[in-house]
Amino acid sequence: MTKDDCLFCKIGRGEIPSATIYDSPEFKCFLDISPASRGHALIIPKEHYDDIFHIDGDTAGRLFSLATVIARAIKDETGCEGMNIVQNNGECAGQTVHHFHLHLIPRDADDGVGISCWQQGETDSEESKALAAAIKRRI
Ligand code: AMP
Ligand code: ZN
């Protein structure tokens, strides 16, 4: 299923132009229009899934497998030292385009890219064990 009014569905169908890195019947990879760093790319499934809570595991698995190939190509081309793989779900988590996508963000030392900057919290080991067990029961 695709959505008529979804920006990334339109990019997937080629109705909106993109700087395309990869194009197959199932996936498209293109450069982010407002990149966090040079080579910042997005991988989308052409089929519409809102987010991680809706995409099926097999599709997500194939998409991530593709990400390993594209990550190496971006690294080879840009010479980046590292890379963040970012995937936002829900407005509260920073998702602005509600069509599942994976960010590949090349990183270099002292590049000033503002990722991985959350405040580290504290844990109570008993509460953590109970929470882990409760989540496990839902799998
Ligand atoms: P997110 O905030 O995780 O939903 O990411 C959405 C990303 O889509 C942002 O990084 C935008 O810069 C990017 N974006 C929005 N419109 C376009 C477009 N037409 N072509 C390429 N990237 C886009
Ligand atoms: Zn869509």
mmCIF file with all atom_site columns, C-alpha atoms and ligand atoms in Angstrom:
data_model
loop_
_atom_site.group_PDB
_atom_site.id
_atom_site.type_symbol
_atom_site.label_atom_id
_atom_site.label_alt_id
_atom_site.label_comp_id
_atom_site.label_asym_id
_atom_site.label_entity_id
_atom_site.label_seq_id
_atom_site.pdbx_PDB_ins_code
_atom_site.Cartn_x
_atom_site.Cartn_y
_atom_site.Cartn_z
_atom_site.occupancy
_atom_site.B_iso_or_equiv
_atom_site.pdbx_formal_charge
_atom_site.auth_seq_id
_atom_site.auth_comp_id
_atom_site.auth_asym_id
_atom_site.auth_atom_id
_atom_site.pdbx_PDB_model_num
ATOM   1   C  CA  . MET A 1 1   ? 0.000  0.000   0.000  1.00 0.00 ? 1   MET A CA  1
ATOM   2   C  CA  . THR A 1 2   ? 1.239  3.474   -0.787 1.00 0.00 ? 2   THR A CA  1
ATOM   3   C  CA  . LYS A 1 3   ? -0.236 6.773   0.319  1.00 0.00 ? 3   LYS A CA  1
ATOM   4   C  CA  . ASP A 1 4   ? -1.179 9.519   -2.110 1.00 0.00 ? 4   ASP A CA  1
ATOM   5   C  CA  . ASP A 1 5   ? -0.274 12.315  0.287  1.00 0.00 ? 5   ASP A CA  1
ATOM   6   C  CA  . CYS A 1 6   ? 2.967  10.883  1.724  1.00 0.00 ? 6   CYS A CA  1
ATOM   7   C  CA  . LEU A 1 7   ? 6.193  12.650  0.770  1.00 0.00 ? 7   LEU A CA  1
ATOM   8   C  CA  . PHE A 1 8   ? 8.344  9.515   0.862  1.00 0.00 ? 8   PHE A CA  1
ATOM   9   C  CA  . CYS A 1 9   ? 5.751  7.448   -1.035 1.00 0.00 ? 9   CYS A CA  1
ATOM   10  C  CA  . LYS A 1 10  ? 5.998  10.135  -3.721 1.00 0.00 ? 10  LYS A CA  1
ATOM   11  C  CA  . ILE A 1 11  ? 9.799  9.983   -3.693 1.00 0.00 ? 11  ILE A CA  1
ATOM   12  C  CA  . GLY A 1 12  ? 9.569  6.193   -3.869 1.00 0.00 ? 12  GLY A CA  1
ATOM   13  C  CA  . ARG A 1 13  ? 7.340  6.458   -6.939 1.00 0.00 ? 13  ARG A CA  1
ATOM   14  C  CA  . GLY A 1 14  ? 9.650  9.038   -8.509 1.00 0.00 ? 14  GLY A CA  1
ATOM   15  C  CA  . GLU A 1 15  ? 6.994  11.772  -8.422 1.00 0.00 ? 15  GLU A CA  1
ATOM   16  C  CA  . ILE A 1 16  ? 9.277  14.004  -6.357 1.00 0.00 ? 16  ILE A CA  1
ATOM   17  C  CA  . PRO A 1 17  ? 12.926 14.165  -7.421 1.00 0.00 ? 17  PRO A CA  1
ATOM   18  C  CA  . SER A 1 18  ? 15.678 12.983  -5.144 1.00 0.00 ? 18  SER A CA  1
ATOM   19  C  CA  . ALA A 1 19  ? 19.447 12.566  -5.283 1.00 0.00 ? 19  ALA A CA  1
ATOM   20  C  CA  . THR A 1 20  ? 19.172 8.825   -5.659 1.00 0.00 ? 20  THR A CA  1
ATOM   21  C  CA  . ILE A 1 21  ? 21.858 6.411   -4.492 1.00 0.00 ? 21  ILE A CA  1
ATOM   22  C  CA  . TYR A 1 22  ? 19.938 3.163   -4.877 1.00 0.00 ? 22  TYR A CA  1
ATOM   23  C  CA  . ASP A 1 23  ? 16.638 2.195   -6.473 1.00 0.00 ? 23  ASP A CA  1
ATOM   24  C  CA  . SER A 1 24  ? 15.017 -1.243  -6.539 1.00 0.00 ? 24  SER A CA  1
ATOM   25  C  CA  . PRO A 1 25  ? 11.396 -2.419  -6.670 1.00 0.00 ? 25  PRO A CA  1
ATOM   26  C  CA  . GLU A 1 26  ? 11.399 -2.653  -2.870 1.00 0.00 ? 26  GLU A CA  1
ATOM   27  C  CA  . PHE A 1 27  ? 13.695 0.112   -1.577 1.00 0.00 ? 27  PHE A CA  1
ATOM   28  C  CA  . LYS A 1 28  ? 15.056 3.535   -2.428 1.00 0.00 ? 28  LYS A CA  1
ATOM   29  C  CA  . CYS A 1 29  ? 18.038 5.342   -0.937 1.00 0.00 ? 29  CYS A CA  1
ATOM   30  C  CA  . PHE A 1 30  ? 18.603 9.048   -1.492 1.00 0.00 ? 30  PHE A CA  1
ATOM   31  C  CA  . LEU A 1 31  ? 20.477 11.958  0.045  1.00 0.00 ? 31  LEU A CA  1
ATOM   32  C  CA  . ASP A 1 32  ? 18.719 13.913  2.785  1.00 0.00 ? 32  ASP A CA  1
ATOM   33  C  CA  . ILE A 1 33  ? 17.664 17.351  1.545  1.00 0.00 ? 33  ILE A CA  1
ATOM   34  C  CA  . SER A 1 34  ? 18.834 18.974  4.821  1.00 0.00 ? 34  SER A CA  1
ATOM   35  C  CA  . PRO A 1 35  ? 21.844 16.845  5.702  1.00 0.00 ? 35  PRO A CA  1
ATOM   36  C  CA  . ALA A 1 36  ? 23.399 16.665  9.151  1.00 0.00 ? 36  ALA A CA  1
ATOM   37  C  CA  . SER A 1 37  ? 26.692 15.942  7.388  1.00 0.00 ? 37  SER A CA  1
ATOM   38  C  CA  . ARG A 1 38  ? 27.958 15.369  3.850  1.00 0.00 ? 38  ARG A CA  1
ATOM   39  C  CA  . GLY A 1 39  ? 26.598 12.067  2.543  1.00 0.00 ? 39  GLY A CA  1
ATOM   40  C  CA  . HIS A 1 40  ? 23.638 11.914  4.984  1.00 0.00 ? 40  HIS A CA  1
ATOM   41  C  CA  . ALA A 1 41  ? 21.315 9.430   3.299  1.00 0.00 ? 41  ALA A CA  1
ATOM   42  C  CA  . LEU A 1 42  ? 17.885 7.929   3.888  1.00 0.00 ? 42  LEU A CA  1
ATOM   43  C  CA  . ILE A 1 43  ? 16.707 4.433   3.029  1.00 0.00 ? 43  ILE A CA  1
ATOM   44  C  CA  . ILE A 1 44  ? 12.993 3.879   2.615  1.00 0.00 ? 44  ILE A CA  1
ATOM   45  C  CA  . PRO A 1 45  ? 10.813 0.920   1.734  1.00 0.00 ? 45  PRO A CA  1
ATOM   46  C  CA  . LYS A 1 46  ? 8.658  1.906   -1.253 1.00 0.00 ? 46  LYS A CA  1
ATOM   47  C  CA  . GLU A 1 47  ? 5.669  0.418   0.502  1.00 0.00 ? 47  GLU A CA  1
ATOM   48  C  CA  . HIS A 1 48  ? 4.235  2.706   3.135  1.00 0.00 ? 48  HIS A CA  1
ATOM   49  C  CA  . TYR A 1 49  ? 4.801  1.819   6.782  1.00 0.00 ? 49  TYR A CA  1
ATOM   50  C  CA  . ASP A 1 50  ? 4.362  4.593   9.322  1.00 0.00 ? 50  ASP A CA  1
ATOM   51  C  CA  . ASP A 1 51  ? 7.179  3.521   11.615 1.00 0.00 ? 51  ASP A CA  1
ATOM   52  C  CA  . ILE A 1 52  ? 8.937  0.661   13.439 1.00 0.00 ? 52  ILE A CA  1
ATOM   53  C  CA  . PHE A 1 53  ? 5.643  -0.291  15.047 1.00 0.00 ? 53  PHE A CA  1
ATOM   54  C  CA  . HIS A 1 54  ? 4.112  -1.066  11.653 1.00 0.00 ? 54  HIS A CA  1
ATOM   55  C  CA  . ILE A 1 55  ? 6.878  -2.430  9.398  1.00 0.00 ? 55  ILE A CA  1
ATOM   56  C  CA  . ASP A 1 56  ? 7.250  -6.214  9.276  1.00 0.00 ? 56  ASP A CA  1
ATOM   57  C  CA  . GLY A 1 57  ? 10.471 -7.816  10.423 1.00 0.00 ? 57  GLY A CA  1
ATOM   58  C  CA  . ASP A 1 58  ? 11.403 -9.386  7.090  1.00 0.00 ? 58  ASP A CA  1
ATOM   59  C  CA  . THR A 1 59  ? 11.161 -6.063  5.234  1.00 0.00 ? 59  THR A CA  1
ATOM   60  C  CA  . ALA A 1 60  ? 13.058 -4.273  7.991  1.00 0.00 ? 60  ALA A CA  1
ATOM   61  C  CA  . GLY A 1 61  ? 15.707 -6.993  7.914  1.00 0.00 ? 61  GLY A CA  1
ATOM   62  C  CA  . ARG A 1 62  ? 16.232 -6.653  4.174  1.00 0.00 ? 62  ARG A CA  1
ATOM   63  C  CA  . LEU A 1 63  ? 16.347 -2.869  4.536  1.00 0.00 ? 63  LEU A CA  1
ATOM   64  C  CA  . PHE A 1 64  ? 19.034 -3.106  7.219  1.00 0.00 ? 64  PHE A CA  1
ATOM   65  C  CA  . SER A 1 65  ? 20.993 -5.568  5.113  1.00 0.00 ? 65  SER A CA  1
ATOM   66  C  CA  . LEU A 1 66  ? 20.940 -2.980  2.319  1.00 0.00 ? 66  LEU A CA  1
ATOM   67  C  CA  . ALA A 1 67  ? 22.097 -0.370  4.850  1.00 0.00 ? 67  ALA A CA  1
ATOM   68  C  CA  . THR A 1 68  ? 25.325 -2.309  5.424  1.00 0.00 ? 68  THR A CA  1
ATOM   69  C  CA  . VAL A 1 69  ? 26.137 -2.086  1.716  1.00 0.00 ? 69  VAL A CA  1
ATOM   70  C  CA  . ILE A 1 70  ? 25.248 1.597   1.378  1.00 0.00 ? 70  ILE A CA  1
ATOM   71  C  CA  . ALA A 1 71  ? 27.059 2.527   4.603  1.00 0.00 ? 71  ALA A CA  1
ATOM   72  C  CA  . ARG A 1 72  ? 30.304 1.134   3.192  1.00 0.00 ? 72  ARG A CA  1
ATOM   73  C  CA  . ALA A 1 73  ? 29.783 2.962   -0.112 1.00 0.00 ? 73  ALA A CA  1
ATOM   74  C  CA  . ILE A 1 74  ? 29.182 6.260   1.705  1.00 0.00 ? 74  ILE A CA  1
ATOM   75  C  CA  . LYS A 1 75  ? 32.236 5.681   3.894  1.00 0.00 ? 75  LYS A CA  1
ATOM   76  C  CA  . ASP A 1 76  ? 34.391 4.895   0.864  1.00 0.00 ? 76  ASP A CA  1
ATOM   77  C  CA  . GLU A 1 77  ? 33.198 8.001   -0.980 1.00 0.00 ? 77  GLU A CA  1
ATOM   78  C  CA  . THR A 1 78  ? 33.156 10.561  1.833  1.00 0.00 ? 78  THR A CA  1
ATOM   79  C  CA  . GLY A 1 79  ? 36.060 9.211   3.844  1.00 0.00 ? 79  GLY A CA  1
ATOM   80  C  CA  . CYS A 1 80  ? 34.022 9.513   7.043  1.00 0.00 ? 80  CYS A CA  1
ATOM   81  C  CA  . GLU A 1 81  ? 35.463 7.911   10.151 1.00 0.00 ? 81  GLU A CA  1
ATOM   82  C  CA  . GLY A 1 82  ? 32.167 6.705   11.580 1.00 0.00 ? 82  GLY A CA  1
ATOM   83  C  CA  . MET A 1 83  ? 28.436 6.727   11.040 1.00 0.00 ? 83  MET A CA  1
ATOM   84  C  CA  . ASN A 1 84  ? 25.246 7.021   13.061 1.00 0.00 ? 84  ASN A CA  1
ATOM   85  C  CA  . ILE A 1 85  ? 22.263 4.939   12.047 1.00 0.00 ? 85  ILE A CA  1
ATOM   86  C  CA  . VAL A 1 86  ? 19.221 6.837   13.279 1.00 0.00 ? 86  VAL A CA  1
ATOM   87  C  CA  . GLN A 1 87  ? 15.595 5.826   13.005 1.00 0.00 ? 87  GLN A CA  1
ATOM   88  C  CA  . ASN A 1 88  ? 12.943 8.066   14.559 1.00 0.00 ? 88  ASN A CA  1
ATOM   89  C  CA  . ASN A 1 89  ? 9.452  6.862   15.457 1.00 0.00 ? 89  ASN A CA  1
ATOM   90  C  CA  . GLY A 1 90  ? 6.733  9.266   16.476 1.00 0.00 ? 90  GLY A CA  1
ATOM   91  C  CA  . GLU A 1 91  ? 6.751  13.045  16.741 1.00 0.00 ? 91  GLU A CA  1
ATOM   92  C  CA  . CYS A 1 92  ? 7.975  12.867  20.337 1.00 0.00 ? 92  CYS A CA  1
ATOM   93  C  CA  . ALA A 1 93  ? 11.037 10.998  19.046 1.00 0.00 ? 93  ALA A CA  1
ATOM   94  C  CA  . GLY A 1 94  ? 11.734 13.521  16.304 1.00 0.00 ? 94  GLY A CA  1
ATOM   95  C  CA  . GLN A 1 95  ? 9.978  11.836  13.383 1.00 0.00 ? 95  GLN A CA  1
ATOM   96  C  CA  . THR A 1 96  ? 8.794  14.451  10.916 1.00 0.00 ? 96  THR A CA  1
ATOM   97  C  CA  . VAL A 1 97  ? 8.050  12.260  7.895  1.00 0.00 ? 97  VAL A CA  1
ATOM   98  C  CA  . HIS A 1 98  ? 5.725  9.477   8.935  1.00 0.00 ? 98  HIS A CA  1
ATOM   99  C  CA  . HIS A 1 99  ? 6.961  6.902   6.454  1.00 0.00 ? 99  HIS A CA  1
ATOM   100 C  CA  . PHE A 1 100 ? 9.551  4.502   7.891  1.00 0.00 ? 100 PHE A CA  1
ATOM   101 C  CA  . HIS A 1 101 ? 13.101 5.543   7.040  1.00 0.00 ? 101 HIS A CA  1
ATOM   102 C  CA  . LEU A 1 102 ? 16.630 4.894   8.206  1.00 0.00 ? 102 LEU A CA  1
ATOM   103 C  CA  . HIS A 1 103 ? 19.130 7.747   8.456  1.00 0.00 ? 103 HIS A CA  1
ATOM   104 C  CA  . LEU A 1 104 ? 22.769 7.033   7.587  1.00 0.00 ? 104 LEU A CA  1
ATOM   105 C  CA  . ILE A 1 105 ? 24.765 9.950   8.966  1.00 0.00 ? 105 ILE A CA  1
ATOM   106 C  CA  . PRO A 1 106 ? 28.505 10.050  8.265  1.00 0.00 ? 106 PRO A CA  1
ATOM   107 C  CA  . ARG A 1 107 ? 30.564 11.199  11.252 1.00 0.00 ? 107 ARG A CA  1
ATOM   108 C  CA  . ASP A 1 108 ? 34.021 12.572  11.839 1.00 0.00 ? 108 ASP A CA  1
ATOM   109 C  CA  . ALA A 1 109 ? 35.783 13.628  15.011 1.00 0.00 ? 109 ALA A CA  1
ATOM   110 C  CA  . ASP A 1 110 ? 34.695 17.067  16.203 1.00 0.00 ? 110 ASP A CA  1
ATOM   111 C  CA  . ASP A 1 111 ? 32.219 17.453  13.334 1.00 0.00 ? 111 ASP A CA  1
ATOM   112 C  CA  . GLY A 1 112 ? 29.720 19.185  15.595 1.00 0.00 ? 112 GLY A CA  1
ATOM   113 C  CA  . VAL A 1 113 ? 26.831 16.950  14.527 1.00 0.00 ? 113 VAL A CA  1
ATOM   114 C  CA  . GLY A 1 114 ? 24.417 16.950  17.423 1.00 0.00 ? 114 GLY A CA  1
ATOM   115 C  CA  . ILE A 1 115 ? 23.624 13.278  17.843 1.00 0.00 ? 115 ILE A CA  1
ATOM   116 C  CA  . SER A 1 116 ? 24.243 10.931  20.768 1.00 0.00 ? 116 SER A CA  1
ATOM   117 C  CA  . CYS A 1 117 ? 23.863 13.778  23.206 1.00 0.00 ? 117 CYS A CA  1
ATOM   118 C  CA  . TRP A 1 118 ? 21.232 12.427  25.573 1.00 0.00 ? 118 TRP A CA  1
ATOM   119 C  CA  . GLN A 1 119 ? 21.788 12.710  29.298 1.00 0.00 ? 119 GLN A CA  1
ATOM   120 C  CA  . GLN A 1 120 ? 22.704 9.356   30.759 1.00 0.00 ? 120 GLN A CA  1
ATOM   121 C  CA  . GLY A 1 121 ? 20.248 8.298   33.423 1.00 0.00 ? 121 GLY A CA  1
ATOM   122 C  CA  . GLU A 1 122 ? 20.601 6.031   36.415 1.00 0.00 ? 122 GLU A CA  1
ATOM   123 C  CA  . THR A 1 123 ? 19.231 2.545   36.965 1.00 0.00 ? 123 THR A CA  1
ATOM   124 C  CA  . ASP A 1 124 ? 18.084 0.464   39.853 1.00 0.00 ? 124 ASP A CA  1
ATOM   125 C  CA  . SER A 1 125 ? 19.168 -3.105  39.098 1.00 0.00 ? 125 SER A CA  1
ATOM   126 C  CA  . GLU A 1 126 ? 16.053 -4.735  40.573 1.00 0.00 ? 126 GLU A CA  1
ATOM   127 C  CA  . GLU A 1 127 ? 13.736 -2.391  38.699 1.00 0.00 ? 127 GLU A CA  1
ATOM   128 C  CA  . SER A 1 128 ? 15.738 -2.970  35.505 1.00 0.00 ? 128 SER A CA  1
ATOM   129 C  CA  . LYS A 1 129 ? 15.475 -6.751  35.871 1.00 0.00 ? 129 LYS A CA  1
ATOM   130 C  CA  . ALA A 1 130 ? 11.720 -6.522  36.467 1.00 0.00 ? 130 ALA A CA  1
ATOM   131 C  CA  . LEU A 1 131 ? 11.254 -4.220  33.475 1.00 0.00 ? 131 LEU A CA  1
ATOM   132 C  CA  . ALA A 1 132 ? 13.368 -6.467  31.225 1.00 0.00 ? 132 ALA A CA  1
ATOM   133 C  CA  . ALA A 1 133 ? 11.336 -9.488  32.304 1.00 0.00 ? 133 ALA A CA  1
ATOM   134 C  CA  . ALA A 1 134 ? 8.052  -7.657  31.714 1.00 0.00 ? 134 ALA A CA  1
ATOM   135 C  CA  . ILE A 1 135 ? 9.106  -6.613  28.210 1.00 0.00 ? 135 ILE A CA  1
ATOM   136 C  CA  . LYS A 1 136 ? 10.389 -10.128 27.497 1.00 0.00 ? 136 LYS A CA  1
ATOM   137 C  CA  . ARG A 1 137 ? 6.956  -11.560 28.302 1.00 0.00 ? 137 ARG A CA  1
ATOM   138 C  CA  . ARG A 1 138 ? 5.491  -9.415  25.513 1.00 0.00 ? 138 ARG A CA  1
ATOM   139 C  CA  . ILE A 1 139 ? 7.789  -10.793 22.786 1.00 0.00 ? 139 ILE A CA  1
HETATM 140 P  P1  . AMP B 2 .   ? 12.774 12.379  10.435 1.00 0.00 ? 1   AMP B P1  1
HETATM 141 O  O1  . AMP B 2 .   ? 12.889 13.675  11.206 1.00 0.00 ? 1   AMP B O1  1
HETATM 142 O  O2  . AMP B 2 .   ? 13.476 11.221  11.077 1.00 0.00 ? 1   AMP B O2  1
HETATM 143 O  O3  . AMP B 2 .   ? 11.332 12.073  10.100 1.00 0.00 ? 1   AMP B O3  1
HETATM 144 O  O4  . AMP B 2 .   ? 13.558 12.614  9.081  1.00 0.00 ? 1   AMP B O4  1
HETATM 145 C  C1  . AMP B 2 .   ? 12.981 13.155  7.953  1.00 0.00 ? 1   AMP B C1  1
HETATM 146 C  C2  . AMP B 2 .   ? 14.120 13.606  7.070  1.00 0.00 ? 1   AMP B C2  1
HETATM 147 O  O5  . AMP B 2 .   ? 13.616 13.781  5.763  1.00 0.00 ? 1   AMP B O5  1
HETATM 148 C  C3  . AMP B 2 .   ? 14.767 14.923  7.493  1.00 0.00 ? 1   AMP B C3  1
HETATM 149 O  O6  . AMP B 2 .   ? 16.135 14.717  7.779  1.00 0.00 ? 1   AMP B O6  1
HETATM 150 C  C4  . AMP B 2 .   ? 14.558 15.817  6.257  1.00 0.00 ? 1   AMP B C4  1
HETATM 151 O  O7  . AMP B 2 .   ? 15.652 16.657  6.013  1.00 0.00 ? 1   AMP B O7  1
HETATM 152 C  C5  . AMP B 2 .   ? 14.363 14.797  5.167  1.00 0.00 ? 1   AMP B C5  1
HETATM 153 N  N1  . AMP B 2 .   ? 13.603 15.258  4.005  1.00 0.00 ? 1   AMP B N1  1
HETATM 154 C  C6  . AMP B 2 .   ? 12.447 15.958  4.022  1.00 0.00 ? 1   AMP B C6  1
HETATM 155 N  N2  . AMP B 2 .   ? 12.033 16.184  2.756  1.00 0.00 ? 1   AMP B N2  1
HETATM 156 C  C7  . AMP B 2 .   ? 12.947 15.612  1.934  1.00 0.00 ? 1   AMP B C7  1
HETATM 157 C  C8  . AMP B 2 .   ? 13.096 15.498  0.521  1.00 0.00 ? 1   AMP B C8  1
HETATM 158 N  N3  . AMP B 2 .   ? 12.197 16.039  -0.327 1.00 0.00 ? 1   AMP B N3  1
HETATM 159 N  N4  . AMP B 2 .   ? 14.171 14.847  0.034  1.00 0.00 ? 1   AMP B N4  1
HETATM 160 C  C9  . AMP B 2 .   ? 15.086 14.319  0.868  1.00 0.00 ? 1   AMP B C9  1
HETATM 161 N  N5  . AMP B 2 .   ? 14.998 14.384  2.210  1.00 0.00 ? 1   AMP B N5  1
HETATM 162 C  C10 . AMP B 2 .   ? 13.950 15.016  2.751  1.00 0.00 ? 1   AMP B C10 1
HETATM 163 ZN ZN  . ZN  B 3 .   ? 4.550  6.774   2.581  1.00 0.00 ? 2   ZN  B ZN  1
#
